[in-house]
Tab-separated table of C-alpha atoms and ligand atoms in Angstrom:
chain	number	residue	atom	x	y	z
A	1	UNK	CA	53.469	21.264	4.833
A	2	UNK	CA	52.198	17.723	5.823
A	3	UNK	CA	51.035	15.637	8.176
A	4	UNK	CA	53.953	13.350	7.877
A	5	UNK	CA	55.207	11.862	11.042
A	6	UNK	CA	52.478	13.068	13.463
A	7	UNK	CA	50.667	11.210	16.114
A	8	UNK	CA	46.586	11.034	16.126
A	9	UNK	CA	44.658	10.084	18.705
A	10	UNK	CA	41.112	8.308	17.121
A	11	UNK	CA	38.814	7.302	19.657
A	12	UNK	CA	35.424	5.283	18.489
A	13	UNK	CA	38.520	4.095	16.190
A	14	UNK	CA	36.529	0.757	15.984
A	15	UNK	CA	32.940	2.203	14.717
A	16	UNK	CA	32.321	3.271	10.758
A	17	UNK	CA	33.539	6.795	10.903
A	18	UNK	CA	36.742	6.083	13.742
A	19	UNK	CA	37.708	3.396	11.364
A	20	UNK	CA	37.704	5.941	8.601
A	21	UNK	CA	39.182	8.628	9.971
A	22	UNK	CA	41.805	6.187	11.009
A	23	UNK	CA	42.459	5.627	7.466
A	24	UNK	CA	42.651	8.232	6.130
A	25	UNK	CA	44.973	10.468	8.795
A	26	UNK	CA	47.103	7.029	7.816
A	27	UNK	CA	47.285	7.910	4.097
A	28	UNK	CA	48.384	11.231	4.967
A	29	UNK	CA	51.915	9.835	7.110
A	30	UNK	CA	50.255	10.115	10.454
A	31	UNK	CA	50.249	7.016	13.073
A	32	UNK	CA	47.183	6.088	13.830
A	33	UNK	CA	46.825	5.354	18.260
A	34	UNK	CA	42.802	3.805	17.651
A	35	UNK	CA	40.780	3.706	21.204
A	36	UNK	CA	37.705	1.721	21.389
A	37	UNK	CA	36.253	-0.121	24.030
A	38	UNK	CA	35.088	-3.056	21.572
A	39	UNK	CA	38.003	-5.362	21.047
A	40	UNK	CA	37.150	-7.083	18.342
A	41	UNK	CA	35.601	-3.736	16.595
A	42	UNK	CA	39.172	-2.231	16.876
A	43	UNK	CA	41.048	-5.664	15.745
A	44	UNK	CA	38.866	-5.763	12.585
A	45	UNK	CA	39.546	-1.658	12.054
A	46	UNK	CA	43.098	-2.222	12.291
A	47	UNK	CA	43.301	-4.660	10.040
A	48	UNK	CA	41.981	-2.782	7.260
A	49	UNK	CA	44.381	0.011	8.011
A	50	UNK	CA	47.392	0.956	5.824
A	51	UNK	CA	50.029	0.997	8.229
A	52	UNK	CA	50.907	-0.259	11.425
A	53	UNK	CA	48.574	1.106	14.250
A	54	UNK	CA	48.465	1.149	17.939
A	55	UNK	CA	45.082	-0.156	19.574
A	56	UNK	CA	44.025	0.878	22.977
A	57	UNK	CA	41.003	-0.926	24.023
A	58	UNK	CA	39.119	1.318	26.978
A	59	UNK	CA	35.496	2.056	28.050
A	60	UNK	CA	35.978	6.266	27.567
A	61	UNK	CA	32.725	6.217	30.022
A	62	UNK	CA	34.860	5.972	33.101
A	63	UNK	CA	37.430	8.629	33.868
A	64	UNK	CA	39.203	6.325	35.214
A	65	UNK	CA	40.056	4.419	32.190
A	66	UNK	CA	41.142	7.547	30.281
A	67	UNK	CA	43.409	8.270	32.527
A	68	UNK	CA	44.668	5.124	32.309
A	69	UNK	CA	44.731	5.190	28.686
A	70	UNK	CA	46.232	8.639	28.310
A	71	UNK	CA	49.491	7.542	30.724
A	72	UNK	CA	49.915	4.581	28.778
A	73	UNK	CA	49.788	6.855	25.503
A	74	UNK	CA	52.277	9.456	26.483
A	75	UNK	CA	54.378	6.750	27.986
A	76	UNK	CA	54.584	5.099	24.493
A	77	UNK	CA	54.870	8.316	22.625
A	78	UNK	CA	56.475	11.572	23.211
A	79	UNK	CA	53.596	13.609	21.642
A	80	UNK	CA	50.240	12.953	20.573
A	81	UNK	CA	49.663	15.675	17.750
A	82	UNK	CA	45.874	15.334	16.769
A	83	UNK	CA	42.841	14.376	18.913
A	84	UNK	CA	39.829	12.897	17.121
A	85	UNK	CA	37.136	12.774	20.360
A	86	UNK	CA	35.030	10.441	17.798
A	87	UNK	CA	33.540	7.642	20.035
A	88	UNK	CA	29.763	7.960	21.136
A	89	UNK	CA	26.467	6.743	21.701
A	90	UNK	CA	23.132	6.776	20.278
A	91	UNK	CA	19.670	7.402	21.710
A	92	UNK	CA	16.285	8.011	20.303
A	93	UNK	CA	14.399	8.914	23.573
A	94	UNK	CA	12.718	11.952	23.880
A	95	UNK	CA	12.118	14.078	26.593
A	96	UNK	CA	9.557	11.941	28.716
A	97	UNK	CA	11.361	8.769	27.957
A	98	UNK	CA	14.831	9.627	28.955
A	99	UNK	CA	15.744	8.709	32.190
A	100	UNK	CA	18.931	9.584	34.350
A	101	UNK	CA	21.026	6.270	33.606
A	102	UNK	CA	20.790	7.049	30.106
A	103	UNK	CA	21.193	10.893	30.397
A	104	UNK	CA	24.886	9.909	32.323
A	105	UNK	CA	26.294	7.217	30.261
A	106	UNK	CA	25.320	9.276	26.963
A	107	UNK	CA	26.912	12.771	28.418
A	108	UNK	CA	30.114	10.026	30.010
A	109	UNK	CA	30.684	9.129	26.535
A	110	UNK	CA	29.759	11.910	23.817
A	111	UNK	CA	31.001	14.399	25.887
A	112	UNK	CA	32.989	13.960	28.913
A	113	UNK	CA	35.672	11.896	27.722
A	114	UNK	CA	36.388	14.708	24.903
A	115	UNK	CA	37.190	17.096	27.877
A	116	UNK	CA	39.567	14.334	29.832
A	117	UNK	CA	41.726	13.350	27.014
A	118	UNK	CA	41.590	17.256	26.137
A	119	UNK	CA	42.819	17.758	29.091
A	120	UNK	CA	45.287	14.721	28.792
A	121	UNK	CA	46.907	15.529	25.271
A	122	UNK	CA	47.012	19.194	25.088
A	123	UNK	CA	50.174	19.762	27.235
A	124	UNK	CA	52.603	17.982	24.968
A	125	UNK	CA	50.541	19.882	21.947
A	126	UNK	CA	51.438	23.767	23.847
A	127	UNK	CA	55.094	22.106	24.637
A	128	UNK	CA	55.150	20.949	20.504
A	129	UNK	CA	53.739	24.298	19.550
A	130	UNK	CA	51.231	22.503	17.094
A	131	UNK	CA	47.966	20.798	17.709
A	132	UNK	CA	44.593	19.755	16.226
A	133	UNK	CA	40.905	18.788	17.667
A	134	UNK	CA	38.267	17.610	16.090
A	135	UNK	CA	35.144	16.620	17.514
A	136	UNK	CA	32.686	14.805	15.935
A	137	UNK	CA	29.355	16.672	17.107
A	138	UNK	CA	26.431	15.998	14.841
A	139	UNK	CA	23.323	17.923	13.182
A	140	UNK	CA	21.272	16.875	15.817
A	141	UNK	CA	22.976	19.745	17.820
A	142	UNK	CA	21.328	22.375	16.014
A	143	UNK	CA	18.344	21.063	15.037
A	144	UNK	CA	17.301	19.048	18.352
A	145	UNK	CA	17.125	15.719	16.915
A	146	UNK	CA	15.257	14.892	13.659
A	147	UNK	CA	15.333	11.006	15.196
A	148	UNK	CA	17.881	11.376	17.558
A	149	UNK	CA	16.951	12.101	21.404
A	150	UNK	CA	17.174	14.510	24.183
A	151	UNK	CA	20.348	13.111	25.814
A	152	UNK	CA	22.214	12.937	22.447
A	153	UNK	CA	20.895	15.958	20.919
A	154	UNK	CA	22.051	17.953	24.431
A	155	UNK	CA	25.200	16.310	24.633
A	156	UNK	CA	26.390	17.221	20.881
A	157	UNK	CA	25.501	20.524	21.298
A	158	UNK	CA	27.282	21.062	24.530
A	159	UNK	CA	30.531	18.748	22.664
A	160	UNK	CA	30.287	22.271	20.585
A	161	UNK	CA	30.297	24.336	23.502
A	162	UNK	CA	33.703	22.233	24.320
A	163	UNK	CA	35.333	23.161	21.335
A	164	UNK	CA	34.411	26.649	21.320
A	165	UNK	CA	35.984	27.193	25.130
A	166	UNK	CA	38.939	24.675	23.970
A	167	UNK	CA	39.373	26.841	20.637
A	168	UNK	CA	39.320	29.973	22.188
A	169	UNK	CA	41.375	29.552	25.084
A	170	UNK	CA	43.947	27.614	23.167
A	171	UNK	CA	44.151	29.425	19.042
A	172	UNK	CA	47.251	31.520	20.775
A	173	UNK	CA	49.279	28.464	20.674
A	174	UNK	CA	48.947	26.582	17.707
A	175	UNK	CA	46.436	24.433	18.464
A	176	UNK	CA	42.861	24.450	16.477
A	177	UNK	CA	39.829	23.071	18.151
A	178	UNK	CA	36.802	22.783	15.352
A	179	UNK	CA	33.909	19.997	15.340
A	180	UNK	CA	31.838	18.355	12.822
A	181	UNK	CA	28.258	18.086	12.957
A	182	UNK	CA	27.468	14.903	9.807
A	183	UNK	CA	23.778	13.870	9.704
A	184	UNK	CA	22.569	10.482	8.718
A	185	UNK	CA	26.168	8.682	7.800
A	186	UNK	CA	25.989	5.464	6.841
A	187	UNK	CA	26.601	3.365	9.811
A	188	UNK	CA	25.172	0.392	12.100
A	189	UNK	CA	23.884	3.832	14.443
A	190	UNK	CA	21.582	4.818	11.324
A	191	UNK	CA	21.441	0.786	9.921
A	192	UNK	CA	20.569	-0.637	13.369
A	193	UNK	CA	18.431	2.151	15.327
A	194	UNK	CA	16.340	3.478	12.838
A	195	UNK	CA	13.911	1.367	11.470
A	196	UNK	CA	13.626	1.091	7.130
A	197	UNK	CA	10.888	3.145	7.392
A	198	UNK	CA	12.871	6.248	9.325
A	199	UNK	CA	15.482	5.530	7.054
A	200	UNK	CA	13.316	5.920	3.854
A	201	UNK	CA	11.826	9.217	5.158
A	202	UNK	CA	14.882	10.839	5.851
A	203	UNK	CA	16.463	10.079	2.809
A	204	UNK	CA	13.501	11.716	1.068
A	205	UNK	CA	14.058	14.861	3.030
A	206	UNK	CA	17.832	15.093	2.259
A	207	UNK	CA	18.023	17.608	-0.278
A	208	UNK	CA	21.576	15.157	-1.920
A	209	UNK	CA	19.171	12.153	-1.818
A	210	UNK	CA	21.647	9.921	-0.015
A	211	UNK	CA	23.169	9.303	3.564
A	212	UNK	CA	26.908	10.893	3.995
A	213	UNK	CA	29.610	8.172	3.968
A	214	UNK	CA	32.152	7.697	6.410
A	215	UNK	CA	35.212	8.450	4.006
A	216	UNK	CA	33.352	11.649	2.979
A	217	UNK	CA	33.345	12.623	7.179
A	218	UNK	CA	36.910	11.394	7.349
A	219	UNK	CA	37.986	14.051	4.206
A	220	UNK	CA	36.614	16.356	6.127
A	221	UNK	CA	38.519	15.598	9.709
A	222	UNK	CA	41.801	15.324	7.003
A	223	UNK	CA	41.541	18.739	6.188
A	224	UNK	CA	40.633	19.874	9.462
A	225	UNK	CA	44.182	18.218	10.534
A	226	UNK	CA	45.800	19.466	7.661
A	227	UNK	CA	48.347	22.211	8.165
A	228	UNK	CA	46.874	24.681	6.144
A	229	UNK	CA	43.690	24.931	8.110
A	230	UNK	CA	45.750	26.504	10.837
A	231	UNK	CA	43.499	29.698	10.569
A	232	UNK	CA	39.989	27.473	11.335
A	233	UNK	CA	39.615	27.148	14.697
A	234	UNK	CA	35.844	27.440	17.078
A	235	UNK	CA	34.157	26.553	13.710
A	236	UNK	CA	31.730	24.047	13.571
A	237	UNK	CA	31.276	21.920	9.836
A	238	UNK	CA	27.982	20.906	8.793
A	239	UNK	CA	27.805	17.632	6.449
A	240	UNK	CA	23.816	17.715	6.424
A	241	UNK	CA	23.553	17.257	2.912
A	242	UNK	CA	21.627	20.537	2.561
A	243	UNK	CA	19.141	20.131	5.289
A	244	UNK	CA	19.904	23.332	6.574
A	245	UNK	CA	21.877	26.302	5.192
A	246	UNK	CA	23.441	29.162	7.356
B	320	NAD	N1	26.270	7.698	12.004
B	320	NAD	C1	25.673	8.892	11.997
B	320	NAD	O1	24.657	9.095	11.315
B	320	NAD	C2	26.231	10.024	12.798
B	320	NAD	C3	25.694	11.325	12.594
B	320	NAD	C4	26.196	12.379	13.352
B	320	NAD	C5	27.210	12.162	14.266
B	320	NAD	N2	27.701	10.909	14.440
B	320	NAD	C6	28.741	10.721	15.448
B	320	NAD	O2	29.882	10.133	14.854
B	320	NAD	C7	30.576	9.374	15.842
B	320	NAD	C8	30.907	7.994	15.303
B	320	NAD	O3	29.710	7.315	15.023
B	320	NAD	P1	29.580	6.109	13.988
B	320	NAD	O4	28.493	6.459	13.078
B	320	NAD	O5	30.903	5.729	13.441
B	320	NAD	O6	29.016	4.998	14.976
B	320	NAD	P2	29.568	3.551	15.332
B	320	NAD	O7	28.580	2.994	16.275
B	320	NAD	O8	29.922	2.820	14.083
B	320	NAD	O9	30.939	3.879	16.089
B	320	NAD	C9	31.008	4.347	17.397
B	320	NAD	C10	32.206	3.683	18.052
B	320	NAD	O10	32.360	4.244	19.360
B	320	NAD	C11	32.670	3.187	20.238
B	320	NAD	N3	32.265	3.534	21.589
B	320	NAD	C12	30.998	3.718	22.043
B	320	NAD	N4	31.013	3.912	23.364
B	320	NAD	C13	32.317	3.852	23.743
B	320	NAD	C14	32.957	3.944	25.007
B	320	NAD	N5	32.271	4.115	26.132
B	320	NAD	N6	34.289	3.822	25.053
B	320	NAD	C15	35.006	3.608	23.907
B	320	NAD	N7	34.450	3.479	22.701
B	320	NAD	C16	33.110	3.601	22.617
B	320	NAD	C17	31.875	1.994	19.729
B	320	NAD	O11	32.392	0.761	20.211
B	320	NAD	C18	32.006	2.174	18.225
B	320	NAD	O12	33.086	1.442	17.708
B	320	NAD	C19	29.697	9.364	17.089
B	320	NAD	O13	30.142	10.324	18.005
B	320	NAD	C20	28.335	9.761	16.539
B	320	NAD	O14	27.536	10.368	17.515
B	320	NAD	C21	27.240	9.840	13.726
């Protein structure tokens, strides 16, 4: 009963948590295949991996791309095993500020490439009989954004939505579909886009005092992965260190 041998699929493999999560499916025998579309983001990433790894380097905003990527993926290796739909973007705009450019690319990347390489990897999962997905949503699905904005806030709630339809249509065949909804990790997307002062006040309101880490996010996608979670599938994790119970 381990992960030994499997094939994941990281995307934002390059960014704090991708990196991690990278890591960490690593330490548990799995081959790491990290997407990014910053270069020198993956390069470093890999580096600090484990064991070997295989970097794709592709903007997951264009379909086209994906496709691309997922060909060259399957072409490489007979079955990808675990999905990780980890890559996204951040943006603070409200309502009135957000405009359509920003609305597209946000929904391209935090939620439309989960549904392409979906769409790309889970054949060889039904053919294997096995599969996992994780998405990484984020707290601002359910509570609309303490910082975040509309267009993020929208597009991790409907990245839930995904892996509820995924879950469902899928939990017949060995494949799990679950998300994880982290607030505040510690990351250049809370370091670099909120300000100190944002940072200070929502530390103050986290009922564990402290941002989440990235390790602590990539435990969680571990377990998710591991194969005695086979009976958690649709089910949504909250790391919100308390901010809200249900
Ligand atoms: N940091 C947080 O507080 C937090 C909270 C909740 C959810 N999340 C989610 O966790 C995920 C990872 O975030 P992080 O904190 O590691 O941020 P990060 O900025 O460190 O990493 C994001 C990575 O995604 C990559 N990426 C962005 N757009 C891409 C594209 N078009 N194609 C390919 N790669 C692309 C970036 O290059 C980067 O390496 C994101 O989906 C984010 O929304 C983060």
């Amino acid at each position: 009963m381990t992960l030994n041998g499997k094939t994941a699929v990281v995307t934002g493999a390059g960014g704090a948590i991708g990196a991690a999560v990278s890591a960490a499916l690593a330490e548990q025998g799995v081959y790491p295949i990290m997407i990014d579309r910053d270069h020198d983001a993956l390069a470093r990433a890999a580096g600090m991996m484990p064991c070997e790894s295989h970097q794709v380097v592709a903007d997951l905003a264009h379909e086209s791309e994906i496709q691309s990527a997922v060909r060259r993926i399957l072409r490489d290796h007979d079955c990808v095993d675990i999905l990780v739909n980890n890559a996204g973007i951040l943006s603070n705009n409200k309502l009135q500020a957000t405009g359509m450019v920003e609305w597209r690319r946000t929904f391209a990347v935090n939620l439309e490439s989960a549904l392409w390489l979906t769409k790309g990897f889970i054949d060889p999962m039904v053919k294997s009989g096995w599969g996992r997905i994780v998405n990484m949503s984020s707290y601002a699905a359910k509570c609309g954004g303490l910082t975040a904005g509309t267009a993020y806030s929208t597009s991790k709630a409907a990245l839930s939505g995904l892996t509820f339809s995924v879950a469902r249509e899928y939990a017949g065949r060995g494949i799990t579909a679950n998300a994880i909804a982290p607030a505040y990790v510690l990351s250049p997307m809370v370091s670099e886009q909120l300000s100190e002062k944002q940072r200070a006040c929502q530390i103050s309101a986290l009922p564990v005092g402290r941002f989440c880490t990235p390790e602590e996010v990539a435990h969680t996608v571990a377990f998710l992965c591991s194969p005695l979670a086979g009976f958690i599938t649709g089910e949504v994790i909250d790391m919100n260190g308390g901010l809200q119970f249900d």
